[in-house]
Coordinates of N, CA and C in Angstrom, one line a residue:
M131 N 41.2 107.2 255.9 CA 41.0 105.8 255.9 C 41.4 105.1 257.3
A132 N 42.6 105.4 257.7 CA 43.1 104.8 259.0 C 42.3 105.3 260.2
K133 N 41.8 106.5 260.1 CA 41.0 107.1 261.2 C 39.7 106.3 261.5
D134 N 39.3 105.5 260.5 CA 38.1 104.7 260.7 C 38.4 103.3 261.3
M135 N 39.7 103.1 261.7 CA 40.1 101.9 262.3 C 40.4 102.0 263.7
T136 N 40.1 100.9 264.5 CA 40.5 100.9 265.9 C 41.1 99.6 266.2
L137 N 42.2 99.6 266.9 CA 42.9 98.4 267.3 C 43.2 98.4 268.8
L138 N 42.7 97.5 269.5 CA 43.0 97.3 270.9 C 44.0 96.1 271.0
W139 N 45.2 96.3 271.5 CA 46.3 95.3 271.4 C 47.1 95.1 272.7
G140 N 47.8 94.0 272.7 CA 48.7 93.7 273.8 C 50.1 93.6 273.3
S141 N 51.1 94.1 274.1 CA 52.5 94.0 273.7 C 53.0 92.6 273.8
G142 N 53.7 92.2 272.7 CA 54.3 90.9 272.6 C 53.4 89.8 272.1
S143 N 52.1 90.2 271.8 CA 51.2 89.2 271.2 C 51.4 89.1 269.7
P144 N 51.8 87.9 269.2 CA 52.0 87.8 267.7 C 50.8 88.2 266.9
P145 N 49.6 87.8 267.3 CA 48.4 88.1 266.5 C 48.2 89.7 266.4
C146 N 48.4 90.4 267.6 CA 48.3 91.8 267.5 C 49.4 92.4 266.6
W147 N 50.6 91.9 266.8 CA 51.7 92.4 266.0 C 51.5 92.3 264.5
R148 N 50.9 91.2 264.1 CA 50.7 91.0 262.7 C 49.9 92.1 262.1
I149 N 48.8 92.5 262.8 CA 47.9 93.5 262.2 C 48.7 94.8 262.2
M150 N 49.5 95.1 263.2 CA 50.2 96.3 263.2 C 51.3 96.4 262.1
I151 N 51.9 95.3 261.8 CA 52.8 95.2 260.7 C 52.1 95.5 259.3
A152 N 51.0 94.8 259.2 CA 50.2 94.9 258.0 C 49.7 96.4 257.8
L153 N 49.3 97.0 258.8 CA 48.9 98.4 258.7 C 50.0 99.3 258.3
E154 N 51.2 99.1 258.9 CA 52.4 99.8 258.5 C 52.8 99.6 257.0
E155 N 52.7 98.4 256.6 CA 53.1 98.0 255.2 C 52.1 98.6 254.2
K156 N 50.8 98.8 254.6 CA 49.8 99.4 253.7 C 49.7 100.9 253.9
N157 N 50.7 101.5 254.6 CA 50.7 102.9 254.8 C 49.4 103.4 255.5
L158 N 49.0 102.7 256.5 CA 47.7 103.0 257.2 C 48.0 103.5 258.6
Q159 N 49.0 104.3 258.8 CA 49.3 104.9 260.1 C 48.2 105.8 260.5
G160 N 48.2 106.1 261.8 CA 47.2 107.1 262.3 C 45.9 106.5 262.7
Y161 N 45.8 105.2 262.8 CA 44.6 104.5 263.2 C 44.5 104.7 264.8
N162 N 43.2 104.5 265.2 CA 43.0 104.6 266.7 C 43.5 103.3 267.3
Q163 N 44.3 103.5 268.4 CA 44.9 102.3 269.0 C 45.0 102.5 270.5
K164 N 45.0 101.4 271.2 CA 45.1 101.4 272.7 C 45.9 100.2 273.1
L165 N 46.9 100.4 273.8 CA 47.7 99.3 274.4 C 47.1 98.9 275.7
L166 N 46.8 97.6 275.8 CA 46.2 97.1 277.0 C 47.1 96.1 277.7
S167 N 46.9 95.8 279.0 CA 47.8 94.9 279.7 C 47.1 93.6 280.0
F168 N 47.8 92.5 279.5 CA 47.3 91.2 279.8 C 47.4 90.9 281.3
E169 N 48.5 91.4 281.9 CA 48.8 91.1 283.4 C 47.7 91.7 284.2
K170 N 47.1 92.9 283.8 CA 46.1 93.5 284.6 C 44.7 93.0 284.2
G171 N 44.6 92.1 283.3 CA 43.3 91.6 282.8 C 42.5 92.5 282.0
E172 N 43.2 93.5 281.4 CA 42.4 94.5 280.6 C 41.8 94.0 279.3
H173 N 42.3 92.8 278.9 CA 41.7 92.2 277.7 C 40.3 91.6 278.0
K174 N 39.9 91.6 279.2 CA 38.6 91.2 279.6 C 37.7 92.4 279.9
S175 N 38.1 93.6 279.6 CA 37.3 94.8 279.9 C 36.1 94.9 279.0
K176 N 35.2 95.7 279.4 CA 34.0 95.9 278.6 C 34.3 96.5 277.2
E177 N 35.4 97.3 277.2 CA 35.8 98.0 275.9 C 36.2 96.9 274.9
V178 N 36.9 95.9 275.4 CA 37.3 94.8 274.5 C 36.2 93.9 274.1
M179 N 35.4 93.5 275.1 CA 34.3 92.6 274.9 C 33.3 93.1 273.9
E180 N 33.1 94.4 273.8 CA 32.2 95.0 272.8 C 32.7 94.8 271.4
I181 N 34.0 94.6 271.2 CA 34.5 94.3 269.9 C 34.8 92.8 269.7
N182 N 35.4 92.2 270.7 CA 35.7 90.8 270.7 C 35.1 90.1 271.9
P183 N 33.9 89.5 271.7 CA 33.2 88.9 272.8 C 33.9 87.8 273.5
R184 N 35.0 87.3 272.9 CA 35.8 86.2 273.6 C 36.7 86.8 274.6
G185 N 36.8 88.1 274.7 CA 37.7 88.8 275.6 C 39.2 88.5 275.3
Q186 N 39.5 88.6 274.0 CA 40.9 88.3 273.6 C 41.4 89.5 272.8
L187 N 42.7 89.6 272.7 CA 43.3 90.6 271.8 C 44.0 89.9 270.7
P188 N 44.0 90.5 269.5 CA 43.5 91.8 269.2 C 42.0 91.9 269.1
A189 N 41.5 93.2 269.3 CA 40.1 93.5 269.0 C 40.3 94.6 268.0
F190 N 39.8 94.4 266.7 CA 40.1 95.3 265.6 C 38.8 95.6 264.8
K191 N 38.6 96.8 264.6 CA 37.5 97.3 263.7 C 38.1 98.1 262.5
C192 N 37.7 97.7 261.4 CA 38.1 98.4 260.1 C 36.8 99.0 259.6
G193 N 36.5 100.3 259.9 CA 35.2 100.8 259.5 C 34.1 100.1 260.3
D194 N 33.1 99.6 259.6 CA 32.1 98.8 260.3 C 32.3 97.3 260.4
V195 N 33.5 96.9 259.9 CA 33.8 95.5 259.9 C 34.7 95.1 261.1
T196 N 34.2 94.1 261.8 CA 35.0 93.7 263.0 C 35.8 92.4 262.6
L197 N 37.1 92.5 262.9 CA 38.0 91.4 262.5 C 39.0 91.2 263.7
N198 N 38.7 90.1 264.4 CA 39.5 89.8 265.6 C 40.5 88.6 265.4
E199 N 40.4 88.0 264.2 CA 41.3 86.9 263.8 C 42.4 87.6 263.0
S200 N 43.7 87.6 263.5 CA 44.7 88.3 262.9 C 44.9 88.0 261.4
C201 N 44.9 86.8 261.0 CA 45.1 86.4 259.6 C 44.0 87.0 258.7
A202 N 42.7 86.9 259.2 CA 41.6 87.5 258.5 C 41.8 89.0 258.3
A203 N 42.2 89.7 259.4 CA 42.4 91.1 259.4 C 43.5 91.5 258.4
C204 N 44.6 90.8 258.3 CA 45.7 91.1 257.4 C 45.2 90.8 255.9
F205 N 44.5 89.7 255.7 CA 44.0 89.5 254.4 C 43.0 90.6 253.9
H206 N 42.2 91.1 254.8 CA 41.2 92.1 254.5 C 42.0 93.4 254.2
L207 N 43.0 93.8 254.9 CA 43.7 95.0 254.7 C 44.4 94.9 253.3
E208 N 45.0 93.8 253.0 CA 45.7 93.6 251.7 C 44.6 93.7 250.5
C209 N 43.5 93.1 250.7 CA 42.5 93.1 249.6 C 41.8 94.5 249.5
K210 N 41.6 95.1 250.6 CA 40.9 96.4 250.5 C 41.8 97.5 250.0
Y211 N 43.1 97.4 250.4 CA 44.0 98.5 250.0 C 45.1 97.9 249.1
K212 N 44.7 97.1 248.2 CA 45.6 96.4 247.3 C 46.6 97.2 246.6
S213 N 46.2 98.4 246.1 CA 47.0 99.3 245.3 C 47.9 100.2 246.2
Q214 N 47.8 100.1 247.5 CA 48.4 101.0 248.4 C 49.6 100.3 249.2
G215 N 50.7 101.0 249.3 CA 51.8 100.4 250.1 C 52.4 99.2 249.5
T216 N 52.8 98.3 250.3 CA 53.5 97.1 249.9 C 52.5 96.1 249.4
K217 N 52.7 95.5 248.2 CA 51.9 94.4 247.7 C 52.2 93.1 248.4
L218 N 51.3 92.6 249.3 CA 51.6 91.5 250.1 C 51.2 90.2 249.5
I219 N 50.4 90.2 248.5 CA 50.0 88.9 247.8 C 50.3 89.1 246.3
P220 N 51.2 88.3 245.8 CA 51.6 88.5 244.4 C 50.6 87.9 243.4
D221 N 50.7 88.3 242.2 CA 49.8 87.8 241.1 C 50.1 86.4 240.7
C222 N 51.3 85.9 240.9 CA 51.7 84.6 240.5 C 50.9 83.6 241.4
E223 N 50.1 82.7 240.7 CA 49.3 81.8 241.5 C 50.1 80.8 242.3
D224 N 51.2 80.3 241.7 CA 51.9 79.3 242.5 C 52.6 79.9 243.7
E225 N 53.1 81.1 243.6 CA 53.7 81.8 244.7 C 52.6 82.2 245.8
K226 N 51.5 82.6 245.3 CA 50.3 82.9 246.1 C 49.9 81.7 246.9
A227 N 49.9 80.5 246.3 CA 49.5 79.3 247.0 C 50.5 78.9 248.1
L228 N 51.8 79.1 247.8 CA 52.8 78.8 248.9 C 52.7 79.8 250.0
I229 N 52.4 81.0 249.7 CA 52.2 82.0 250.8 C 51.0 81.6 251.7
L230 N 49.9 81.2 251.0 CA 48.7 80.8 251.8 C 49.1 79.5 252.7
Q231 N 49.8 78.6 252.1 CA 50.3 77.4 252.8 C 51.0 77.8 254.1
R232 N 52.0 78.7 254.0 CA 52.8 79.1 255.1 C 51.9 79.9 256.1
V233 N 51.0 80.8 255.6 CA 50.1 81.6 256.5 C 49.3 80.7 257.4
F234 N 48.7 79.6 256.9 CA 47.9 78.7 257.7 C 48.7 77.7 258.5
E235 N 49.9 77.3 257.9 CA 50.7 76.3 258.5 C 51.4 76.8 259.8
V236 N 51.5 78.1 259.9 CA 52.2 78.7 261.1 C 51.3 78.4 262.4
N237 N 50.0 78.1 262.2 CA 49.2 77.8 263.3 C 49.7 76.6 264.1
T238 N 50.3 75.6 263.3 CA 50.9 74.4 264.0 C 52.1 74.8 264.8
L239 N 52.9 75.7 264.3 CA 54.1 76.1 265.1 C 53.6 76.9 266.3
T240 N 52.6 77.7 266.2 CA 52.1 78.4 267.4 C 51.5 77.4 268.4
E241 N 50.8 76.4 267.9 CA 50.2 75.4 268.8 C 51.3 74.6 269.6
K242 N 52.3 74.2 268.9 CA 53.4 73.3 269.5 C 54.2 74.2 270.4
S243 N 54.5 75.4 270.1 CA 55.3 76.2 271.0 C 54.5 76.6 272.2
S244 N 53.2 76.8 272.1 CA 52.3 77.1 273.2 C 52.3 75.9 274.2
S245 N 52.3 74.7 273.7 CA 52.3 73.5 274.5 C 53.5 73.5 275.4
V246 N 54.6 74.1 275.0 CA 55.8 74.1 275.8 C 55.8 75.3 276.7
L247 N 55.5 76.5 276.1 CA 55.6 77.7 276.9 C 54.6 77.8 278.0
Y248 N 53.4 77.3 277.8 CA 52.3 77.5 278.7 C 51.9 76.3 279.4
Y249 N 52.7 75.2 279.4 CA 52.3 73.9 279.9 C 51.9 74.1 281.4
N250 N 52.7 74.7 282.2 CA 52.4 74.9 283.6 C 51.2 75.8 283.9
W251 N 50.9 76.6 283.0 CA 49.8 77.5 283.1 C 48.5 76.8 282.7
I252 N 48.5 76.0 281.7 CA 47.3 75.3 281.2 C 47.0 74.1 282.0
V253 N 48.0 73.3 282.4 CA 47.7 72.0 283.1 C 47.8 72.2 284.6
P254 N 46.8 71.8 285.3 CA 46.9 71.9 286.8 C 48.0 71.1 287.4
E255 N 48.6 71.6 288.5 CA 49.8 71.0 289.0 C 49.7 69.5 289.2
G256 N 48.6 69.0 289.7 CA 48.4 67.6 290.0 C 48.3 66.7 288.7
E257 N 48.1 67.3 287.6 CA 48.0 66.6 286.3 C 49.2 66.7 285.4
R258 N 50.2 67.3 285.9 CA 51.4 67.5 285.1 C 52.3 66.2 285.1
H259 N 52.9 65.9 284.0 CA 53.8 64.7 283.9 C 55.0 65.1 283.1
D260 N 56.2 64.6 283.6 CA 57.4 64.8 282.9 C 57.4 64.2 281.5
S261 N 56.7 63.1 281.3 CA 56.6 62.5 280.0 C 55.9 63.4 279.0
A262 N 54.9 64.1 279.4 CA 54.1 65.0 278.6 C 55.0 66.2 278.2
V263 N 55.8 66.7 279.1 CA 56.7 67.8 278.9 C 57.7 67.4 277.8
K264 N 58.2 66.2 278.0 CA 59.2 65.7 277.0 C 58.6 65.5 275.6
R265 N 57.4 65.0 275.5 CA 56.7 64.9 274.2 C 56.4 66.2 273.6
N266 N 56.0 67.2 274.4 CA 55.8 68.5 273.9 C 57.0 69.2 273.3
K267 N 58.1 69.0 274.0 CA 59.4 69.6 273.6 C 59.9 68.9 272.3
E268 N 59.7 67.6 272.2 CA 60.1 66.8 271.0 C 59.2 67.3 269.8
A269 N 57.9 67.5 270.0 CA 57.1 67.9 268.9 C 57.4 69.3 268.4
L270 N 57.8 70.2 269.3 CA 58.2 71.5 269.0 C 59.5 71.5 268.2
T271 N 60.4 70.7 268.7 CA 61.7 70.5 268.0 C 61.5 70.1 266.5
A272 N 60.7 69.1 266.3 CA 60.4 68.6 265.0 C 59.8 69.6 264.1
E273 N 58.9 70.4 264.7 CA 58.2 71.5 263.9 C 59.3 72.6 263.5
L274 N 60.1 72.9 264.5 CA 61.1 74.0 264.2 C 62.1 73.5 263.1
K275 N 62.4 72.2 263.1 CA 63.3 71.7 262.0 C 62.6 71.8 260.6
L276 N 61.3 71.7 260.6 CA 60.6 71.9 259.3 C 60.8 73.3 258.8
W277 N 60.6 74.3 259.7 CA 60.7 75.7 259.3 C 62.2 76.1 259.0
E278 N 63.1 75.5 259.7 CA 64.5 75.7 259.4 C 64.8 75.2 258.0
G279 N 64.2 74.1 257.7 CA 64.4 73.5 256.3 C 63.7 74.4 255.2
Y280 N 62.6 75.0 255.5 CA 61.9 75.9 254.5 C 62.9 77.0 254.2
L281 N 63.5 77.6 255.2 CA 64.4 78.7 255.0 C 65.7 78.3 254.3
Q282 N 66.1 77.1 254.6 CA 67.3 76.7 253.9 C 67.1 76.6 252.4
K283 N 65.9 76.2 252.0 CA 65.5 76.1 250.6 C 65.0 77.4 250.0
A284 N 64.8 78.4 250.8 CA 64.3 79.7 250.3 C 65.3 80.4 249.3
S285 N 64.8 81.1 248.4 CA 65.6 81.8 247.4 C 66.0 83.2 247.8
S286 N 65.6 83.6 249.0 CA 65.9 84.9 249.5 C 65.8 84.9 251.0
S287 N 65.8 86.1 251.6 CA 65.7 86.2 253.1 C 64.3 86.2 253.6
F288 N 63.3 86.0 252.7 CA 61.9 86.0 253.0 C 61.4 84.5 253.1
I289 N 60.3 84.3 253.7 CA 59.7 83.0 253.8 C 59.3 82.4 252.5
V290 N 58.7 83.2 251.6 CA 58.3 82.8 250.3 C 58.7 83.8 249.2
G291 N 59.4 83.4 248.2 CA 59.7 84.3 247.1 C 60.8 85.3 247.4
K292 N 60.9 86.3 246.5 CA 62.0 87.3 246.7 C 61.5 88.6 247.3
N293 N 60.3 88.6 247.7 CA 59.7 89.9 248.3 C 59.0 89.6 249.6
F294 N 59.0 90.7 250.4 CA 58.3 90.6 251.7 C 56.8 90.4 251.3
S295 N 56.1 89.5 252.0 CA 54.8 89.1 251.6 C 53.9 88.9 252.9
L296 N 52.7 88.5 252.6 CA 51.8 88.3 253.7 C 52.3 87.1 254.6
A297 N 53.0 86.2 254.0 CA 53.6 85.1 254.8 C 54.5 85.7 255.8
D298 N 55.3 86.7 255.5 CA 56.2 87.3 256.5 C 55.5 88.1 257.6
V299 N 54.4 88.8 257.1 CA 53.6 89.5 258.1 C 53.0 88.5 259.2
I300 N 52.6 87.4 258.8 CA 52.0 86.4 259.7 C 53.1 85.6 260.4
V301 N 54.1 85.2 259.8 CA 55.1 84.2 260.4 C 56.1 85.0 261.2
Y302 N 56.6 86.1 260.8 CA 57.7 86.8 261.5 C 57.4 87.0 263.0
P303 N 56.2 87.5 263.4 CA 56.0 87.7 264.9 C 56.1 86.4 265.7
T304 N 55.7 85.3 265.1 CA 55.8 84.0 265.8 C 57.2 83.6 266.0
V305 N 58.0 83.8 264.9 CA 59.5 83.5 265.0 C 60.1 84.4 266.0
A306 N 59.8 85.7 266.0 CA 60.4 86.6 266.9 C 60.0 86.3 268.4
Y307 N 58.8 85.8 268.6 CA 58.3 85.4 269.9 C 59.2 84.3 270.4
L308 N 59.5 83.3 269.6 CA 60.3 82.2 270.0 C 61.7 82.6 270.4
F309 N 62.3 83.5 269.7 CA 63.6 83.9 270.0 C 63.6 84.8 271.3
H310 N 62.5 85.5 271.5 CA 62.3 86.3 272.7 C 62.4 85.4 273.9
Y311 N 61.8 84.2 273.7 CA 61.8 83.3 274.9 C 63.0 82.3 274.9
G312 N 64.1 82.7 274.2 CA 65.3 82.0 274.4 C 65.6 80.9 273.4
L313 N 64.9 80.8 272.2 CA 65.3 79.8 271.2 C 66.7 80.0 270.8
S314 N 67.4 78.9 270.6 CA 68.9 78.9 270.3 C 69.2 79.3 268.9
E315 N 69.9 80.4 268.8 CA 70.3 80.9 267.4 C 71.3 79.9 266.8
Q316 N 72.1 79.3 267.6 CA 73.1 78.3 267.1 C 72.4 77.1 266.6
R317 N 71.4 76.6 267.2 CA 70.7 75.4 266.9 C 69.8 75.6 265.6
Y318 N 69.3 76.8 265.5 CA 68.4 77.1 264.4 C 69.0 78.4 263.6
P319 N 70.1 78.2 262.9 CA 70.7 79.4 262.3 C 69.9 80.1 261.2
K320 N 69.2 79.3 260.4 CA 68.4 80.0 259.4 C 67.2 80.8 259.9
L321 N 66.6 80.2 261.0 CA 65.5 81.0 261.6 C 66.1 82.2 262.3
A322 N 67.3 82.1 262.9 CA 67.9 83.3 263.5 C 68.3 84.3 262.5
E323 N 68.7 83.9 261.3 CA 69.1 84.8 260.2 C 67.8 85.5 259.7
Y324 N 66.7 84.8 259.6 CA 65.5 85.4 259.2 C 65.0 86.4 260.2
Y325 N 65.1 86.0 261.5 CA 64.7 86.9 262.6 C 65.5 88.2 262.6
K326 N 66.8 88.1 262.5 CA 67.6 89.3 262.6 C 67.6 90.1 261.3
G327 N 67.4 89.4 260.2 CA 67.4 90.1 258.9 C 66.2 91.0 258.7
L328 N 65.1 90.7 259.4 CA 63.9 91.6 259.2 C 63.6 92.5 260.4
M329 N 64.5 92.4 261.4 CA 64.3 93.1 262.6 C 64.2 94.6 262.4
N330 N 65.0 95.1 261.5 CA 65.0 96.6 261.2 C 64.2 97.0 260.1
R331 N 63.4 96.1 259.5 CA 62.4 96.6 258.5 C 61.5 97.6 259.1
P332 N 61.3 98.7 258.4 CA 60.5 99.8 259.1 C 59.2 99.4 259.7
S333 N 58.4 98.6 259.1 CA 57.1 98.2 259.6 C 57.3 97.4 260.9
I334 N 58.3 96.6 260.9 CA 58.6 95.7 262.1 C 59.2 96.5 263.2
K335 N 60.1 97.4 262.9 CA 60.8 98.2 263.9 C 59.8 99.2 264.5
A336 N 58.9 99.7 263.7 CA 57.9 100.7 264.2 C 56.9 100.1 265.2
S337 N 56.7 98.8 265.0 CA 55.6 98.1 265.8 C 56.2 97.1 266.8
W338 N 57.5 97.2 267.0 CA 58.2 96.2 267.9 C 57.6 96.3 269.3
P339 N 57.3 95.2 269.9 CA 56.6 95.2 271.2 C 57.4 96.0 272.3
P340 N 56.7 97.0 272.8 CA 57.4 97.9 273.8 C 57.9 97.2 275.0
T341 N 57.2 96.2 275.4 CA 57.6 95.5 276.7 C 58.8 94.6 276.5
W342 N 59.2 94.4 275.2 CA 60.4 93.6 274.9 C 61.7 94.5 275.0
K343 N 61.6 95.8 274.9 CA 62.7 96.6 274.9 C 63.3 96.7 276.3
N344 N 64.6 96.3 276.4 CA 65.3 96.3 277.7 C 64.7 95.2 278.7
A345 N 64.0 94.3 278.2 CA 63.4 93.2 279.0 C 64.5 92.2 279.4
P346 N 64.4 91.6 280.6 CA 65.4 90.6 281.0 C 65.4 89.4 280.0
K347 N 66.6 88.8 279.9 CA 66.7 87.7 279.0 C 65.8 86.5 279.4
Q348 N 65.1 86.0 278.4 CA 64.2 84.8 278.7 C 64.9 83.5 278.3
E349 N 64.7 82.4 279.0 CA 65.4 81.2 278.7 C 64.5 80.0 278.6
T350 N 63.2 80.2 278.5 CA 62.3 79.1 278.5 C 62.5 78.1 277.4
L351 N 63.0 78.6 276.3 CA 63.1 77.7 275.1 C 64.6 77.4 274.8
K352 N 65.5 77.7 275.7 CA 66.9 77.6 275.4 C 67.4 76.1 275.1
D353 N 66.6 75.1 275.7 CA 67.1 73.7 275.5 C 66.3 73.1 274.3
I354 N 65.5 73.8 273.6 CA 64.7 73.2 272.5 C 65.6 72.9 271.3

């Protein structure tokens, strides 16, 4: 099964990491994979473009099906291999609905964090304004407080319910990404607890971004 899958990925990319976690949880090790470098522009290579014409990672093929959107890929893996490995979507409709809410809602967290992390890269130097930086940071702070609140109300160490689910597959890489870039553990204790609590889960540990190991401390988000 896994031998019919190909994943081209970049280290530290939450979308790539999501698919890798899902593959681990569904016991689909042994797939074809290739680590590419964003810094060297390898995500724009012909090899990637043939699978993902946008020139982005992940570039993922499951048999004859091409899935370059990480959420779609993870949903597909859960549905196709439902009886294999970890059950990532429960039968309870109410719990399933909340999982779907968190899965799609994390896009807002990604958007607001990207506005802070990549502001100088996205906005030309002559168009940058301190007021915009301030607004972006305030928007990210408000969003983080929402997620901190969700975890305060959670009945377990997972985002939804008492079991590891698709919500964790999708949300965890984004949370880990924020802490990698210096998010304060003291200011967001529940998010930090979630981050540290799942760090050694086999699927997450096995797919941990290799470029993060022994990487210098990042402080971009330390004041958020």
